[in-house]
Each structure stands twice: as C-alpha cells, then as structure tokens.
Coordinates of C-alpha atoms in Angstrom, one line a residue:
Chain A
E1 CA 19.1 12.9 29.0
I2 CA 20.9 10.8 26.4
V3 CA 18.9 7.7 25.4
L4 CA 20.9 4.8 24.2
T5 CA 19.2 2.3 21.9
Q6 CA 20.9 -1.1 21.4
S7 CA 20.1 -3.4 18.5
P8 CA 19.3 -6.1 17.9
G9 CA 17.7 -7.1 21.2
T10 CA 18.9 -10.7 20.7
L11 CA 21.5 -12.1 18.4
S12 CA 21.5 -15.8 17.7
L13 CA 24.9 -17.0 16.3
S14 CA 27.1 -20.0 16.3
P15 CA 30.6 -20.2 17.8
G16 CA 33.2 -18.8 15.4
E17 CA 30.7 -16.4 13.8
R18 CA 31.1 -12.7 13.8
A19 CA 28.8 -10.6 16.1
T20 CA 28.0 -7.0 15.3
L21 CA 26.2 -5.0 18.0
S22 CA 24.8 -1.5 17.6
C23 CA 24.4 1.3 20.1
R24 CA 22.7 4.5 18.9
A25 CA 22.5 7.6 21.0
S26 CA 19.7 10.2 20.9
Q27 CA 22.3 12.9 20.8
S28 CA 26.0 13.1 20.3
V29 CA 28.1 11.5 23.0
S30 CA 30.8 13.9 24.1
S31 CA 34.5 13.0 23.5
S32 CA 33.4 9.4 22.5
S33 CA 32.7 8.7 26.2
L34 CA 31.1 5.4 25.4
A35 CA 31.8 2.1 27.1
W36 CA 30.7 -1.5 26.5
Y37 CA 30.2 -4.0 29.3
Q38 CA 29.6 -7.8 29.2
Q39 CA 27.4 -9.4 31.8
K40 CA 27.0 -13.2 32.3
P41 CA 24.1 -14.7 34.3
G42 CA 24.7 -14.2 38.0
Q43 CA 27.7 -12.0 37.5
A44 CA 28.5 -8.3 37.7
P45 CA 29.1 -6.4 34.5
R46 CA 32.7 -6.5 33.2
L47 CA 34.3 -3.6 31.3
L48 CA 35.2 -4.5 27.7
I49 CA 35.7 -1.2 25.9
Y50 CA 36.0 2.4 26.9
G51 CA 36.5 5.6 24.8
A52 CA 34.4 3.9 22.2
S53 CA 37.4 1.8 20.9
T54 CA 40.0 1.1 23.6
R55 CA 40.0 -2.4 25.0
A56 CA 40.2 -2.7 28.7
T57 CA 43.0 -4.6 30.4
G58 CA 42.9 -8.3 29.7
I59 CA 40.2 -8.2 27.0
P60 CA 41.0 -10.4 24.0
D61 CA 41.5 -8.7 20.7
R62 CA 38.5 -10.4 19.1
F63 CA 36.5 -7.6 20.8
S64 CA 36.6 -4.3 19.1
G65 CA 34.7 -1.1 19.4
S66 CA 34.2 1.7 16.8
G67 CA 32.1 4.7 16.2
S68 CA 31.7 8.3 17.2
G69 CA 29.1 11.0 17.7
S70 CA 25.8 9.1 18.1
D71 CA 26.6 5.7 16.4
F72 CA 28.7 3.0 18.0
T73 CA 29.4 -0.6 17.3
L74 CA 30.9 -3.5 19.2
T75 CA 32.2 -6.3 17.1
I76 CA 33.3 -9.8 18.2
S77 CA 35.3 -11.2 15.4
G78 CA 34.9 -14.9 16.2
L79 CA 32.6 -16.0 19.0
E80 CA 34.0 -18.2 21.6
P81 CA 31.7 -20.2 23.9
E82 CA 32.4 -17.8 26.8
D83 CA 31.3 -14.8 24.8
F84 CA 27.6 -15.7 24.9
A85 CA 26.2 -13.1 27.3
V86 CA 24.4 -9.8 27.5
Y87 CA 26.2 -6.7 26.3
Y88 CA 25.5 -3.1 27.4
C89 CA 26.7 0.2 26.1
Q90 CA 26.9 3.2 28.4
Q91 CA 27.7 6.8 28.0
Y92 CA 29.7 8.6 30.6
G93 CA 30.0 12.0 29.0
S94 CA 27.1 13.7 30.7
S95 CA 24.8 13.1 33.6
P96 CA 22.7 11.0 33.9
Y97 CA 25.1 8.3 32.8
T98 CA 22.7 6.2 30.9
F99 CA 22.9 2.6 29.7
G100 CA 21.4 1.0 26.7
G101 CA 18.8 -1.8 27.1
G102 CA 21.3 -4.5 26.2
T103 CA 21.9 -7.1 23.5
K104 CA 21.8 -10.7 24.3
V105 CA 24.1 -12.9 22.3
E106 CA 22.9 -16.4 22.4
I107 CA 23.9 -19.7 20.9
K108 CA 22.1 -20.6 17.7
Chain B
E1 CA 43.5 -7.1 44.3
V2 CA 41.0 -4.4 43.7
Q3 CA 37.7 -5.3 45.4
L4 CA 34.3 -3.8 46.1
V5 CA 31.9 -5.5 48.6
E6 CA 28.4 -4.3 48.9
S7 CA 26.2 -4.9 52.0
G8 CA 23.1 -3.7 53.7
G9 CA 20.4 -5.0 51.3
G10 CA 17.3 -6.8 52.5
L11 CA 13.6 -6.9 52.5
V12 CA 11.9 -3.7 53.4
Q13 CA 8.3 -2.3 53.3
P14 CA 7.3 0.5 50.9
G15 CA 8.0 3.9 52.5
R16 CA 10.8 2.6 54.7
S17 CA 14.5 3.3 54.6
L18 CA 17.6 1.3 54.0
R19 CA 21.3 2.2 53.9
L20 CA 23.7 0.4 51.6
S21 CA 27.4 0.2 52.1
C22 CA 30.3 -0.6 49.8
A23 CA 33.7 -1.5 51.2
A24 CA 36.6 -0.8 48.9
S25 CA 40.1 -2.4 49.1
G26 CA 43.1 -2.9 46.9
F27 CA 43.3 0.7 45.6
T28 CA 43.6 4.3 46.9
F29 CA 39.9 4.9 47.5
D30 CA 40.1 8.7 47.7
D31 CA 41.7 8.9 44.2
Y32 CA 38.5 7.8 42.4
A33 CA 34.9 8.7 41.9
M34 CA 32.3 6.1 42.6
H35 CA 28.8 5.1 41.4
W36 CA 25.8 3.1 42.4
V37 CA 24.1 1.2 39.5
R38 CA 21.1 -1.1 39.9
Q39 CA 19.5 -3.9 38.0
A40 CA 15.8 -4.9 38.6
P41 CA 15.1 -8.6 38.3
G42 CA 15.4 -9.7 34.6
K43 CA 16.0 -6.1 33.5
G44 CA 18.9 -4.0 32.3
L45 CA 21.4 -1.7 34.1
E46 CA 20.3 1.6 35.5
W47 CA 22.6 4.3 36.8
V48 CA 21.4 5.5 40.2
S49 CA 24.0 7.9 41.6
G50 CA 27.6 9.0 41.5
I51 CA 30.0 10.9 43.7
S52 CA 33.4 12.5 43.0
W53 CA 36.6 11.7 44.9
N54 CA 36.1 14.4 47.5
S55 CA 32.3 14.4 47.6
G56 CA 32.3 17.8 45.9
R57 CA 30.1 16.7 43.1
V58 CA 27.2 14.3 43.3
G59 CA 24.5 13.2 40.8
Y60 CA 21.3 11.3 40.8
A61 CA 18.9 9.7 38.4
D62 CA 15.6 11.4 38.2
S63 CA 13.9 8.2 39.5
V64 CA 15.7 8.5 42.9
K65 CA 16.3 12.3 43.2
G66 CA 15.1 13.6 46.5
R67 CA 14.8 10.1 48.0
F68 CA 18.4 8.7 47.8
T69 CA 21.6 10.3 49.1
I70 CA 25.0 9.1 48.2
S71 CA 28.0 9.7 50.4
R72 CA 31.5 8.4 51.1
D73 CA 33.9 8.2 54.0
N74 CA 37.4 8.2 52.5
A75 CA 39.0 7.5 55.9
K76 CA 37.0 4.2 56.0
N77 CA 37.3 3.4 52.3
S78 CA 33.6 3.2 52.1
L79 CA 30.7 4.3 49.9
Y80 CA 27.1 4.6 51.0
L81 CA 23.6 5.0 49.6
Q82 CA 20.9 6.1 52.0
M83 CA 17.6 5.1 50.5
N84 CA 14.4 6.7 51.9
S85 CA 10.8 6.5 50.9
L86 CA 11.4 3.2 49.2
R87 CA 9.1 2.1 46.5
V88 CA 8.3 -1.3 45.0
E89 CA 10.0 -0.2 41.8
D90 CA 13.3 0.2 43.7
T91 CA 13.6 -3.5 44.0
A92 CA 16.9 -4.5 42.4
L93 CA 20.4 -5.7 42.8
Y94 CA 22.5 -2.7 43.7
Y95 CA 26.1 -2.6 42.5
C96 CA 28.8 -0.2 43.5
A97 CA 31.3 0.6 40.8
K98 CA 34.7 2.4 40.8
V99 CA 35.3 5.1 38.3
F100 CA 38.6 5.4 36.4
G101 CA 39.1 9.0 37.5
I102 CA 38.5 11.6 40.2
T103 CA 35.1 12.7 38.9
M104 CA 32.2 11.1 37.1
V105 CA 32.1 13.0 33.8
G106 CA 34.4 11.6 31.2
Y107 CA 35.4 8.5 33.1
Y108 CA 34.1 5.0 32.8
M109 CA 33.3 2.4 35.5
D110 CA 36.2 -0.1 35.5
V111 CA 35.6 -2.3 38.6
W112 CA 32.2 -3.5 39.9
G113 CA 31.2 -5.3 43.1
K114 CA 29.0 -8.3 43.1
G115 CA 26.0 -6.4 44.4
T116 CA 23.5 -6.4 47.2
T117 CA 19.8 -7.2 46.8
V118 CA 17.1 -4.8 47.9
T119 CA 13.5 -6.0 47.9
V120 CA 10.7 -3.6 48.6
S121 CA 7.5 -5.3 49.3
S122 CA 4.6 -5.3 51.8

C-alpha cells in the first residue's frame, strides 16, 4: 500500500499569500497518477489537479501542481478568500487508492 | 448536468447490514468506473471500494474486505455498496465518485456525490 504523507497539517496564511502544500509517497506513484482535491466544510471534495500537474475543468490558474515519483506539491499562487479549505492528495496508480491525511489552509 | 445522489444511510447496530445506493445521471454510466469513499466524523478521506465499468474488476480496502460488496446495475444507472457485519468504526459519510475512465487504475475521481451518513451504534 502506498502511504501518502501531507505536510504541513495546517497552514495559516493571509489572503494574497502563496500556499505551498506537500504530498510525499512511501513509494513511487506510477505514471504521476496523483490528484489533489479541495474540500470545504459540509461539502464533497472537488477535483483540482490530476496527473500531478493538470488543472481540472474550471479550476483557476492560481492553482498549480508539480512533482513526480514520490514528491508532489500543490501551490496556490495568491490565496483568495474561497481557497481556505482542506486539501487532500490521492494516488490512483495502484490499489488501494490511498489519500493523504489532508492539509488545512486557514486564515491567519 | 452530471449528478450522483447517494441514499440508504442510517443508524444501524453493530453486526447488522446496510445497503447504500448511488443514482447517476447526466452521463453514460456504463462508460465509467466508480468508487465509494468514506469520511469518518472530523477525519480525512478513505477509499473504500471501486468497480470497473462492466463489473469485471473490483477492489476493496483491507478495512472492509470480506464484509462489503460493491456492485452496479448499468441498466439502472446505479452503484451499490452492501455492507455486512458493520462495526462502530464504519461510522462515516459515504460518498460515491465517478472515475474518468472505464477502470480504476490510472484514472482519477472527477465527480462526487454529496454523500450519505452511516452511523453504527448500539
């Protein structure tokens, strides 16, 4: 099983600041099969990034994904008020299709 | 509009069974694999089970293997999760999610339902 470790657990930032979220896998994720999801309180997760770096339909370009192998990063270039949420990475390259523990981006 | 609507959740005693359903609309259901993902109160996301477009391949998390069974009825555009021998630790919000592909491996979850709540308690 591929274990995904997200850091930090919580990120306290102000609107307009840059957020950098990390997702580290216990082994290489095949074919960069890594996705990022955003979840707001009381809502279902929403797909942001797939294939490690491709933005999903309708996702603003302030969200970007990078990385390969076992190290991945989600960057939000300038936080908007609606971006404060919990972010999860997930690998879909091999079963079980594990999720990271999440990073909460909160308003400082 | 692509939509997934889960149902069937509720309060159940430990050891009992429950069957969840997910009704799909707005897309060609039998062109895509599907997953169940759960979220315990205040916790993160946990993949539970997945099924390919034609039910030819299924997969389960170790935590539910042997107790849960995933299935689908493409004629009814529906996904199911039969949950037996329920435990307190199965308490969670259960989401169904559509996969952007015919099988699970190599394809991400692109659409999620709002979820149905399962509470296992005596």
